[in-house]
Coordinates of C-alpha atoms (C1' of nucleotides) in Angstrom, one line a residue:
Chain C
M1 CA -29.5 40.0 75.3
E2 CA -31.3 40.3 78.5
E3 CA -34.4 39.1 76.8
E4 CA -32.7 36.4 76.3
N5 CA -31.4 36.2 79.3
V6 CA -34.9 35.9 80.4
L7 CA -36.1 33.3 78.2
P8 CA -36.2 29.6 80.1
I9 CA -33.9 28.6 79.4
D10 CA -33.1 25.7 81.0
P11 CA -30.4 26.2 83.4
D12 CA -28.8 23.7 82.2
F13 CA -28.0 26.1 78.9
E14 CA -27.0 28.6 80.8
P15 CA -23.4 28.1 82.1
Q16 CA -21.2 27.3 78.7
S17 CA -19.1 29.0 78.2
R18 CA -19.0 30.3 75.0
P19 CA -17.5 32.4 73.0
R20 CA -20.2 33.8 70.4
S21 CA -23.0 32.6 70.8
C22 CA -24.9 35.2 72.7
T23 CA -28.1 35.0 71.2
W24 CA -29.0 31.8 72.3
P25 CA -28.8 29.2 75.3
L26 CA -26.7 26.9 74.0
P27 CA -28.2 23.8 71.6
R28 CA -25.6 21.4 71.4
P29 CA -24.2 21.0 74.9
D30 CA -27.4 21.2 75.8
I31 CA -28.9 19.1 73.9
S32 CA -27.5 16.1 75.0
A33 CA -28.5 16.7 77.9
V34 CA -32.1 17.2 77.2
K35 CA -32.2 14.6 75.2
T36 CA -31.3 12.7 78.1
G37 CA -34.2 13.7 79.7
G38 CA -36.9 13.8 77.6
T39 CA -36.3 12.3 73.9
D40 CA -38.9 13.4 72.2
G41 CA -40.7 14.8 75.1
S42 CA -37.3 17.1 74.5
E43 CA -39.2 19.9 73.5
S44 CA -40.1 20.7 76.8
A45 CA -37.2 19.7 77.9
A46 CA -35.8 22.5 75.5
G47 CA -37.8 24.5 77.6
T48 CA -37.5 27.3 76.1
P49 CA -39.8 28.3 75.1
P50 CA -42.5 27.6 77.6
T51 CA -45.1 26.3 76.0
E52 CA -45.8 27.4 72.7
E53 CA -42.7 25.3 71.9
D54 CA -44.9 22.4 72.0
K55 CA -46.7 23.1 69.0
H56 CA -43.7 24.3 66.8
D57 CA -41.7 21.8 66.0
P58 CA -40.8 18.5 66.9
Q59 CA -43.8 16.9 66.5
P60 CA -45.5 16.2 62.9
S61 CA -48.6 15.6 64.9
T62 CA -49.1 19.4 65.3
P63 CA -51.7 20.6 64.9
E64 CA -50.7 24.0 63.9
P65 CA -50.9 24.0 60.8
D66 CA -49.0 27.0 59.5
K67 CA -45.5 26.6 60.2
V68 CA -45.3 22.4 59.7
A69 CA -48.3 21.7 58.2
V70 CA -47.6 23.8 55.2
S71 CA -44.4 23.2 55.0
E72 CA -44.8 19.3 54.5
G73 CA -46.5 19.8 51.7
G74 CA -43.8 21.3 50.2
V75 CA -40.7 20.8 49.3
L76 CA -40.0 20.8 52.3
T77 CA -41.0 17.6 53.1
G78 CA -37.5 16.1 52.0
V79 CA -36.3 18.7 54.4
G80 CA -38.3 18.0 57.4
G81 CA -39.2 15.1 57.3
A82 CA -35.5 14.0 56.7
T83 CA -33.8 16.1 59.4
P84 CA -35.0 14.9 62.3
R85 CA -32.5 12.5 62.7
K86 CA -33.2 9.8 65.1
G87 CA -35.8 12.7 66.9
T88 CA -34.6 12.1 70.4
S89 CA -32.6 15.5 70.9
R90 CA -33.5 18.9 69.2
R91 CA -30.5 20.2 68.0
N92 CA -31.1 23.7 68.3
A93 CA -33.3 25.0 71.0
W94 CA -35.9 25.4 68.4
G95 CA -36.4 21.9 67.4
N96 CA -34.5 20.2 65.1
Q97 CA -35.0 21.9 62.2
S98 CA -31.8 24.0 60.5
Y99 CA -32.9 27.5 60.1
A100 CA -32.4 26.7 56.8
E101 CA -35.4 24.1 57.2
L102 CA -37.4 27.2 58.4
I103 CA -36.4 29.7 56.0
S104 CA -38.0 26.9 53.4
Q105 CA -41.0 25.9 56.1
A106 CA -41.6 29.8 55.9
I107 CA -41.0 30.2 52.3
E108 CA -43.3 28.0 51.7
N109 CA -46.1 28.9 53.7
S110 CA -45.9 31.8 51.9
P111 CA -48.5 32.2 49.6
E112 CA -46.6 33.9 46.7
K113 CA -43.7 31.1 48.0
R114 CA -41.4 34.2 48.3
L115 CA -40.7 36.6 51.5
T116 CA -38.1 39.5 52.0
L117 CA -36.0 38.4 54.7
A118 CA -37.9 40.2 57.2
Q119 CA -41.2 38.7 56.9
I120 CA -38.9 35.4 57.1
Y121 CA -37.7 37.3 60.5
D122 CA -41.8 37.4 60.7
W123 CA -42.3 34.2 60.3
M124 CA -39.5 32.7 62.8
V125 CA -40.9 34.5 65.6
K126 CA -44.5 34.3 64.8
T127 CA -44.2 30.6 64.3
V128 CA -41.4 29.0 65.7
P129 CA -41.8 29.9 69.6
Y130 CA -38.4 30.2 70.1
F131 CA -37.9 33.4 68.4
K132 CA -40.9 34.5 69.8
D133 CA -39.6 36.4 72.0
K134 CA -36.7 37.9 69.5
G135 CA -39.1 39.6 67.9
D136 CA -37.7 43.5 68.1
S137 CA -34.5 42.8 68.3
N138 CA -31.8 44.1 65.7
S139 CA -31.2 43.2 62.9
S140 CA -27.3 42.6 64.7
A141 CA -29.1 40.0 66.7
G142 CA -27.4 36.6 66.1
W143 CA -30.1 34.6 65.0
K144 CA -31.1 37.6 62.1
N145 CA -27.8 37.0 60.8
S146 CA -27.4 33.2 61.0
I147 CA -31.1 33.9 58.7
R148 CA -29.4 36.4 56.5
H149 CA -26.2 34.1 56.1
N150 CA -28.0 30.8 55.6
L151 CA -29.9 32.9 52.9
S152 CA -26.8 33.8 51.4
L153 CA -25.3 30.3 51.8
H154 CA -27.5 27.5 50.7
N155 CA -28.7 27.2 47.2
K156 CA -32.0 26.6 48.2
F157 CA -33.3 29.8 48.7
L158 CA -33.1 32.0 45.4
R159 CA -33.4 36.0 45.9
V160 CA -35.2 37.6 43.3
H161 CA -35.3 41.6 43.3
N162 CA -38.6 42.8 45.2
E163 CA -39.7 45.9 42.7
S164 CA -41.5 47.2 45.2
T165 CA -40.6 49.9 47.0
G166 CA -37.7 49.6 48.9
K167 CA -37.7 46.2 50.0
S168 CA -35.5 43.8 50.0
S169 CA -35.5 40.9 48.1
W170 CA -37.7 38.6 47.5
W171 CA -36.4 35.2 48.8
M172 CA -38.2 32.3 47.1
L173 CA -37.0 28.0 47.3
N174 CA -35.0 26.6 44.4
P175 CA -36.7 24.3 43.1
E176 CA -33.9 22.4 43.1
G177 CA -31.7 23.1 45.5
G178 CA -34.4 21.9 48.3
K179 CA -35.6 19.0 46.1
T180 CA -32.7 16.8 47.1
G181 CA -33.2 18.0 50.5
K182 CA -29.9 18.2 50.9
A183 CA -29.1 21.3 49.2
P184 CA -25.8 21.8 48.9
R185 CA -23.8 25.0 50.6
R186 CA -22.1 26.7 48.2
R187 CA -18.7 25.5 48.6
A188 CA -17.3 24.4 51.3
A189 CA -14.9 27.8 50.7
S190 CA -12.1 26.2 52.3
M191 CA -10.3 22.7 50.0
D192 CA -9.5 23.0 46.6
N193 CA -9.3 26.2 44.8
S194 CA -9.1 28.0 48.0
S195 CA -6.2 29.6 47.5
K196 CA -7.1 30.3 44.1
L197 CA -10.6 31.7 44.5
L198 CA -9.7 33.3 48.1
K199 CA -7.5 35.2 46.0
S200 CA -9.5 36.0 43.3
R201 CA -12.1 37.4 45.9
M202 CA -9.6 39.4 48.5
R203 CA -8.6 41.3 45.4
A204 CA -12.3 41.5 44.3
K205 CA -12.6 43.0 48.0
Q206 CA -10.3 45.3 48.2
T207 CA -10.5 46.0 44.4
K208 CA -13.9 46.8 46.2
K209 CA -12.9 48.7 48.8
Q210 CA -10.4 50.9 46.5
A211 CA -12.2 50.8 43.7
G212 CA -15.0 52.4 45.3
A213 CA -13.6 55.0 47.7
S214 CA -11.9 55.7 44.1
G215 CA -15.4 55.6 42.4
I216 CA -14.4 53.2 39.7
G217 CA -18.2 52.8 40.0
G218 CA -18.6 55.3 36.6
S219 CA -18.7 53.1 34.4
A220 CA -21.9 51.7 35.9
G221 CA -22.7 54.4 35.7
A222 CA -24.6 56.5 37.4
M223 CA -24.6 54.4 41.0
Q224 CA -28.2 54.7 41.8
G225 CA -30.1 56.7 39.5
E226 CA -33.5 56.7 41.7
G227 CA -35.0 54.5 43.2
V228 CA -38.1 52.7 41.2
S229 CA -39.6 55.1 40.0
G230 CA -42.8 53.5 41.2
T231 CA -45.4 53.9 41.3
N232 CA -46.6 51.0 40.1
G233 CA -48.4 50.1 43.1
A234 CA -45.8 47.8 43.4
D235 CA -45.6 48.2 46.9
S236 CA -47.9 45.8 48.4
P237 CA -45.5 43.2 48.4
G238 CA -48.0 42.0 50.3
P239 CA -47.1 38.5 50.6
Q240 CA -51.2 37.9 49.9
S241 CA -52.0 38.3 46.3
Q242 CA -50.4 40.2 44.4
F243 CA -50.6 38.2 41.5
G244 CA -52.8 40.9 39.6
K245 CA -49.0 43.0 40.4
W246 CA -47.0 40.5 38.8
G247 CA -48.7 40.1 35.6
V248 CA -49.5 44.3 35.9
N249 CA -45.9 45.3 36.4
S250 CA -44.5 42.9 35.2
S251 CA -45.1 44.4 31.7
S252 CA -45.8 47.8 33.2
P253 CA -43.2 50.3 33.3
S254 CA -42.8 51.2 36.0
S255 CA -39.9 51.1 36.6
R256 CA -38.5 52.2 33.6
G257 CA -35.3 53.3 32.8
S258 CA -34.1 53.5 35.9
L259 CA -30.4 52.2 36.3
D260 CA -31.8 50.8 38.9
D261 CA -32.2 47.7 37.2
P262 CA -28.9 45.6 36.5
D263 CA -29.0 45.6 40.0
M264 CA -32.3 43.7 39.1
W265 CA -30.3 40.8 37.6
T266 CA -28.2 41.0 40.3
S267 CA -30.6 39.3 42.5
F268 CA -31.2 36.7 40.2
R269 CA -28.5 35.7 40.3
P270 CA -28.0 32.5 42.5
R271 CA -25.2 31.1 43.5
T272 CA -26.3 28.0 42.9
S273 CA -24.4 26.5 40.7
S274 CA -21.6 26.1 42.4
N275 CA -22.7 24.0 44.5
A276 CA -21.9 20.9 42.5
S277 CA -18.7 21.8 42.5
T278 CA -18.7 21.4 46.3
L279 CA -19.9 17.6 45.9
S280 CA -17.3 16.3 43.7
G281 CA -15.5 19.1 43.7
R282 CA -12.8 17.3 41.7
L283 CA -13.9 17.0 38.2
S284 CA -14.9 19.7 36.8
P285 CA -11.9 22.4 37.0
I286 CA -14.7 24.3 35.9
A287 CA -17.2 23.0 37.9
T288 CA -16.0 25.1 40.8
G289 CA -14.1 28.3 39.7
Q290 CA -16.2 29.5 36.7
E291 CA -18.9 28.1 37.9
D292 CA -19.5 31.3 40.2
E293 CA -18.7 33.3 37.7
E294 CA -20.8 32.1 35.4
E295 CA -24.0 32.6 37.7
L296 CA -23.3 35.8 36.9
P297 CA -23.1 35.5 33.4
E298 CA -26.2 34.3 33.8
D299 CA -28.1 37.0 34.9
G300 CA -27.0 39.0 32.0
L301 CA -28.7 36.1 30.3
L302 CA -32.0 35.8 31.9
G303 CA -31.5 39.7 31.3
G304 CA -31.7 38.7 27.7
Y305 CA -34.7 37.3 28.3
S306 CA -36.6 39.0 29.4
T307 CA -36.3 41.9 27.1
G308 CA -38.2 40.7 25.7
N309 CA -41.0 42.4 27.6
H310 CA -43.7 39.8 28.0
P311 CA -44.9 38.8 31.1
P312 CA -46.4 36.0 30.4
I313 CA -43.9 34.3 28.7
L314 CA -41.5 35.5 31.2
T315 CA -43.0 33.5 33.8
E316 CA -42.3 30.5 32.4
T317 CA -39.3 31.2 31.4
L318 CA -38.9 32.8 34.0
M319 CA -39.5 29.4 35.6
E320 CA -37.0 28.0 33.5
E321 CA -34.5 31.0 33.9
L322 CA -34.7 30.2 37.4
D323 CA -33.9 27.3 37.8
L324 CA -31.3 27.4 35.1
I325 CA -30.0 30.0 36.9
D326 CA -30.2 28.1 39.7
G327 CA -29.6 24.9 39.7
L328 CA -29.9 24.7 36.2
T329 CA -32.3 22.1 36.9
L330 CA -35.9 21.9 36.1
M331 CA -35.1 19.3 34.2
T332 CA -32.8 17.7 36.2
G333 CA -35.4 18.0 39.1
P334 CA -37.5 15.2 37.5
Q335 CA -34.5 12.7 37.2
G336 CA -34.0 14.1 40.9
G337 CA -36.9 12.7 41.6
A338 CA -38.1 15.1 43.7
S339 CA -39.8 17.2 41.2
P340 CA -42.6 14.6 39.9
S341 CA -43.1 16.1 36.7
T342 CA -40.3 15.7 34.1
A343 CA -41.2 17.6 31.1
P344 CA -42.9 21.3 32.1
P345 CA -40.5 23.0 34.4
A346 CA -43.0 24.0 35.6
P347 CA -43.1 25.0 39.5
P348 CA -41.6 22.0 41.8
Q349 CA -44.9 22.4 43.6
P350 CA -48.5 21.9 42.6
L351 CA -49.9 24.8 44.1
P352 CA -51.9 26.7 42.5
S353 CA -50.7 27.4 38.8
A354 CA -51.4 30.7 38.8
S355 CA -50.1 31.5 42.6
T356 CA -47.1 29.5 40.0
L357 CA -46.8 31.6 37.6
L358 CA -47.5 34.8 39.3
P359 CA -44.4 34.5 41.4
R360 CA -42.2 34.1 40.2
G361 CA -43.8 37.1 37.7
S362 CA -43.1 39.5 40.1
S363 CA -39.5 38.6 38.8
F364 CA -39.5 39.1 35.7
P365 CA -40.7 42.2 35.3
S366 CA -38.0 43.1 37.0
F367 CA -35.8 41.8 34.2
R368 CA -37.6 43.0 31.8
Q369 CA -37.6 46.7 32.9
L370 CA -33.8 45.7 33.3
A371 CA -33.4 44.2 29.5
S372 CA -36.3 47.2 28.3
T373 CA -34.1 49.4 30.2
K374 CA -30.9 48.9 29.0
A375 CA -32.2 48.2 25.7
S376 CA -33.0 51.0 25.7
Q377 CA -30.2 52.9 27.7
G378 CA -27.4 51.4 25.9
S379 CA -28.8 51.1 22.5
T380 CA -31.1 54.3 23.1
P381 CA -32.9 56.5 25.2
P382 CA -35.7 55.8 22.9
G383 CA -37.0 53.1 24.7
P384 CA -39.7 52.9 23.0
Q385 CA -39.7 49.5 24.4
N386 CA -42.7 47.6 24.0
T387 CA -45.2 49.0 23.4
S388 CA -44.4 50.5 26.2
G389 CA -48.0 51.7 27.5
G390 CA -49.3 48.8 26.3
S391 CA -47.5 46.7 28.8
S392 CA -51.3 45.6 30.0
T393 CA -51.3 44.6 26.2
S394 CA -48.7 42.0 25.8
P395 CA -49.6 40.2 29.0
S396 CA -52.5 39.2 26.9
N397 CA -50.9 37.9 24.8
F398 CA -48.1 36.4 26.1
G399 CA -50.9 34.7 28.3
N400 CA -52.0 32.4 25.0
S401 CA -48.2 32.1 24.0
L402 CA -47.9 30.6 27.6
F403 CA -51.2 28.7 27.5
S404 CA -50.1 27.5 24.0
P405 CA -46.5 27.9 22.9
L406 CA -46.9 26.5 19.4
S407 CA -49.9 28.9 18.5
G408 CA -47.7 31.5 19.6
P409 CA -46.8 33.6 16.3
G410 CA -50.0 34.5 15.9
S411 CA -50.0 36.9 18.9
H412 CA -46.4 37.4 18.6
G413 CA -47.1 39.0 15.6
G414 CA -50.0 41.4 17.6
F415 CA -47.3 43.6 19.6
S416 CA -44.0 43.3 18.1
P417 CA -42.9 46.2 19.0
H418 CA -40.0 45.2 17.2
V419 CA -36.7 46.2 19.3
P420 CA -34.6 48.2 17.3
S421 CA -31.7 47.0 20.0
S422 CA -29.4 44.6 19.4
L423 CA -29.6 43.2 22.6
E424 CA -33.1 42.1 21.9
A425 CA -31.6 39.3 19.7
L426 CA -28.7 38.8 21.9
L427 CA -31.0 38.2 24.3
T428 CA -32.6 36.1 21.7
S429 CA -29.4 33.9 20.7
D430 CA -28.8 33.8 24.8
S431 CA -32.3 32.0 25.3
P432 CA -31.7 28.4 23.3
P433 CA -28.5 28.0 25.3
P434 CA -30.6 27.7 28.8
S435 CA -32.7 24.8 27.1
E436 CA -29.4 23.1 26.7
V437 CA -28.6 23.2 30.2
M438 CA -31.9 21.9 30.5
M439 CA -31.1 18.9 28.5
T440 CA -27.8 18.7 29.7
Q441 CA -29.0 18.7 32.8
M442 CA -29.3 14.8 32.7
D443 CA -27.0 14.9 34.6
P444 CA -27.6 16.2 38.2
L445 CA -24.6 18.8 38.7
M446 CA -22.1 19.1 36.3
P447 CA -24.3 18.8 33.5
S448 CA -25.7 22.1 34.1
Q449 CA -23.0 23.4 34.2
G450 CA -21.6 22.0 31.1
G451 CA -24.4 24.5 29.7
L452 CA -23.3 27.3 31.7
L453 CA -20.3 27.3 30.0
G454 CA -22.0 27.2 27.0
L455 CA -23.2 30.4 28.3
G456 CA -21.6 31.4 30.4
G457 CA -18.7 30.3 28.8
S458 CA -17.7 33.1 27.7
L459 CA -18.4 35.3 30.2
S460 CA -17.6 33.0 32.8
S461 CA -13.9 33.2 34.2
N462 CA -12.8 34.7 37.4
Q463 CA -11.3 37.1 36.1
T464 CA -14.1 38.4 34.6
K465 CA -16.1 38.1 37.4
Q466 CA -13.8 40.1 39.2
S467 CA -13.9 42.3 36.3
Q468 CA -17.6 42.6 36.9
M469 CA -18.0 43.0 40.4
M470 CA -15.9 45.6 40.3
L471 CA -17.6 47.5 37.7
S472 CA -20.9 46.5 39.1
K473 CA -23.1 44.0 39.7
S474 CA -25.8 45.0 37.0
I475 CA -23.3 46.2 34.4
D476 CA -21.4 43.4 33.6
T477 CA -24.4 41.3 33.8
S478 CA -25.6 42.8 30.9
A479 CA -22.3 43.0 29.4
V480 CA -22.2 39.4 29.8
G481 CA -25.7 38.5 28.0
Q482 CA -24.8 40.3 25.6
M483 CA -21.2 39.2 25.1
S484 CA -22.0 35.9 23.8
L485 CA -23.6 37.4 21.2
Q486 CA -21.6 39.9 20.0
P487 CA -21.3 39.9 16.8
Q488 CA -18.0 40.3 14.2
P489 CA -15.9 42.1 16.6
Q490 CA -14.9 39.0 18.2
L491 CA -15.9 35.5 16.6
Q492 CA -13.9 33.6 17.9
H493 CA -15.6 34.3 21.0
S494 CA -18.8 34.4 20.0
Q495 CA -18.4 31.3 18.2
M496 CA -17.7 30.0 21.6
S497 CA -20.6 30.4 23.0
F498 CA -22.1 29.4 19.6
S499 CA -20.8 26.5 19.4
M500 CA -21.9 25.5 23.1
M501 CA -25.7 26.5 22.2
H502 CA -25.7 24.6 19.6
S503 CA -24.3 21.9 20.8
G504 CA -26.6 22.0 23.7
M505 CA -29.4 22.0 21.0
N506 CA -28.4 19.4 19.5
Q507 CA -28.8 17.6 22.6
E508 CA -32.7 18.7 23.2
P509 CA -34.9 17.0 22.0
P510 CA -38.4 17.1 19.9
Q511 CA -40.5 17.6 23.1
L512 CA -37.8 19.6 24.4
A513 CA -37.1 21.9 22.1
T514 CA -40.3 22.8 21.3
V515 CA -41.3 24.1 24.3
K516 CA -37.8 25.7 25.3
T517 CA -38.2 27.1 21.7
Q518 CA -42.3 28.6 23.2
H519 CA -40.8 30.3 26.1
H520 CA -37.5 32.0 25.0
V521 CA -38.3 32.5 21.1
P522 CA -40.9 34.4 22.1
G523 CA -40.6 36.4 24.4
L524 CA -37.6 37.6 21.9
L525 CA -38.9 36.7 19.3
Q526 CA -41.9 38.8 19.8
H527 CA -41.5 41.3 16.6
G528 CA -42.7 39.2 14.6
A529 CA -41.1 36.6 15.1
V530 CA -42.4 33.0 14.7
P531 CA -42.0 30.9 16.6
S532 CA -40.4 27.7 15.1
P533 CA -42.3 24.7 15.4
G534 CA -37.8 23.8 15.4
G535 CA -37.6 25.9 18.0
N536 CA -34.3 27.4 17.7
G537 CA -35.0 29.8 15.9
G538 CA -32.8 32.4 18.1
L539 CA -29.9 30.1 17.5
Q540 CA -30.2 29.6 14.0
G541 CA -29.8 33.5 13.6
L542 CA -27.0 33.2 16.3
G543 CA -25.9 30.1 13.6
Q544 CA -25.4 32.4 11.2
F545 CA -23.4 34.0 13.0
S546 CA -20.7 32.0 13.8
T547 CA -22.3 28.8 13.1
P548 CA -19.4 26.5 13.9
P549 CA -22.1 23.5 14.4
C550 CA -20.3 21.8 17.0
F551 CA -17.3 23.4 17.9
M552 CA -15.7 21.3 20.4
P553 CA -16.9 17.6 21.4
P554 CA -18.1 18.3 24.8
Q555 CA -15.4 17.0 26.0
D556 CA -13.4 19.5 25.0
R557 CA -15.6 21.6 27.7
L558 CA -13.3 21.0 29.9
P559 CA -10.8 21.9 28.2
T560 CA -12.5 24.8 27.5
D561 CA -12.6 25.8 30.7
L562 CA -9.4 27.3 30.1
D563 CA -9.7 28.6 26.7
I564 CA -12.7 30.5 28.7
E565 CA -10.5 32.9 31.0
M566 CA -8.3 33.2 27.4
F567 CA -11.4 34.9 26.5
T568 CA -12.9 36.6 29.4
E569 CA -10.5 39.2 28.9
N570 CA -11.0 39.4 25.6
L571 CA -14.7 39.5 26.6
D572 CA -14.2 42.3 28.6
C573 CA -12.8 44.9 26.2
D574 CA -15.4 43.2 23.8
V575 CA -18.3 44.2 26.3
E576 CA -17.2 47.4 26.7
Y577 CA -16.8 47.8 23.3
I578 CA -19.7 46.5 22.4
I579 CA -21.7 48.7 24.7
N580 CA -20.3 51.7 23.6
S581 CA -20.4 50.6 20.0
D582 CA -22.5 48.4 19.0
L583 CA -25.0 48.5 21.7
M584 CA -25.3 51.9 20.9
D585 CA -25.5 51.8 17.2
G586 CA -27.9 49.1 17.2
D587 CA -28.3 48.9 14.0
L588 CA -25.3 47.9 13.4
V589 CA -25.1 45.0 15.2
D590 CA -26.8 42.2 12.8
F591 CA -28.4 39.7 15.3
N592 CA -30.4 39.7 12.9
F593 CA -32.1 36.0 13.4
D594 CA -34.3 35.1 11.5
P595 CA -37.6 33.6 13.2
I596 CA -38.0 31.7 10.6
I597 CA -34.7 30.1 10.5
Q598 CA -36.2 26.8 11.4
G599 CA -35.0 24.8 9.9
G600 CA -34.1 22.5 12.7
Q601 CA -31.2 21.4 10.3
G602 CA -28.6 23.2 12.2
Y603 CA -29.0 22.2 15.6
T604 CA -30.4 19.0 14.7
G605 CA -27.3 17.9 13.6
P606 CA -24.4 18.0 15.7
A607 CA -26.1 15.6 18.2
T608 CA -24.0 16.0 20.5
T609 CA -25.9 14.4 23.6
Q610 CA -25.6 14.8 27.3
S611 CA -23.3 10.8 26.3
S612 CA -20.7 13.0 26.2
S613 CA -21.9 15.2 28.8
H614 CA -21.8 12.1 30.7
N615 CA -18.0 11.4 30.1
W616 CA -17.1 14.4 31.9
V617 CA -19.3 14.7 34.1
P618 CA -18.8 12.6 37.3
S619 CA -21.0 10.8 38.3
Chain F
dT1 C1' -14.9 15.6 56.1
dC2 C1' -18.8 17.1 56.0
dT3 C1' -22.7 20.4 57.7
dA4 C1' -24.7 23.2 60.6
dT5 C1' -24.5 27.2 64.4
dT6 C1' -22.4 31.5 65.7
dA7 C1' -19.7 35.6 65.3
dA8 C1' -18.0 39.0 62.5
dA9 C1' -16.4 42.3 58.1
dC10 C1' -18.5 44.6 54.3
dA11 C1' -20.5 46.2 50.8
dA12 C1' -25.0 48.3 49.4
dT13 C1' -28.9 50.5 49.8
Chain B
dA1 C1' -30.1 50.3 60.5
dT2 C1' -30.8 46.9 57.1
dT3 C1' -30.0 43.4 53.9
dG4 C1' -26.4 40.5 51.9
dT5 C1' -21.9 37.7 50.9
dT6 C1' -18.6 36.2 52.8
dT7 C1' -14.8 34.8 55.9
dA8 C1' -13.7 31.9 60.0
dA9 C1' -14.3 29.5 63.8
dT10 C1' -16.9 25.7 67.0
dA11 C1' -19.2 22.1 67.5
dG12 C1' -21.6 17.5 66.2
dA13 C1' -22.1 13.5 63.3

DNA sequence: TCTATTAAACAAT
DNA sequence: ATTGTTTAATAGA
């Protein structure tokens, strides 16, 4: 506290009677003053930190590579560049950049493009003069609080589980989120649904509390089982080069089966989608409310994919997944214009490919683990999962697959430990949907949602979410993934989801489909599956189940929302049921998706097309 | 009205 | 205690 006072704040700042912000000098009011005084020079004016400031923010000309320079290169560009309002005054004590922008820069600067919260703090302290003094402040410090707040609030930031020791999650930039530059915030909290959402949330909270006290966790299982057994060396979260680790780890078994996994997923969940709704808000009823929920489901899905085990593939897959999850829009990116690469879900940035992969990889491992873990847990103890030991093995293969997705088949055959558990199958099935999403994304926001609906649809629903919340995020998530897959019991539900999926598939363009297939399939199908050119192997499998080619016209989707809720409840039941019984029995479940299937026929047929999506899409 | 900053309550680790 | 999430108040555009 004192320190801050000490800061070289201009006299101007101080006296603004500010109730809350203790942390800094008051910017705003001052700003005007500052502005007046020194426009550009504002820096000096702000004066906060004497010298250092100069270097940092205001001027692009800044020699310091660290901060700005790098950032500019990346996505930030948009952000940083745009930021500068008229240039005159600095909005904040540290400059015109918002917390979100600063954070983005920090992340971008990092080699891996991901940082932990602590690292972000650190970066701030080092880089931004204003914070320099505040380095030692506690987490309670206002600025740290603000950073955390921003991380959570903005879709542009993705949280990825950090496997290493007890480290906090990695924070990454959501390719999409940042793309526009505007990174929408999550949602206006208040506003439309507010009442509804709020209530639900409120409940959730309360519930949690109570539950927590009471011990709802039971279902969740044992709470924390342990940490990561880690080991792997995961420790070195060091930003520097963990590449090796990533790959390795991913495959590595490190974590084996700890319950923790679920969390992993949780971490993924992007709060993303909601944004869309935020902006438009109106249209999709779904959007708003549901989206949120959807997020969770997504995780589940991801888990599914990851389950596959393959690292490399995962990498890309993850990419997609992340994207999907986040913005759901790798594809979109291009449109937005932000991301140059249209086709490939590849990283938005030109960054070194290696790094690109790796970084994401980090997250992957976790996925897998989760999946595998879950599988083992749920389905069975054995956990031979993937050639466990061979973790290293798989990677290599995957690597190939990545590069040459098509070729995939042969390699896949190699590993195929084939997992017994139905989960995989489920997962597989899931995979398709995402792709769909991709396509869907044609539309900026809405579409994505549509895709989600398909995926999450079954899952999503406020209620569901709540319930999930109650239980435990992680678990729920997994459940969710399964949900969609569910076999016989509730075909209805499953159908819904499938149908959605199919539609999505249809939409996909050939190329995309292929790609997708690769990503998804390989991971999942590895067993031996051959990647069917059509891609969809997974889908087909699904198709077998329920297979209603096209369930409903896109338009229906809206209504679907409603339905979804309906389902939700049912789903819940199912989930548990499934978990308990089906999953346990792995064998029973028949999700076989014959990889073979491919025909393309099914999916092909019903081409729904985005056009439809457009319809419901706002604009 | 929207965005951003700041605070603060809470949950989970 | 840290990390994350969320709500709310406030201020600027």
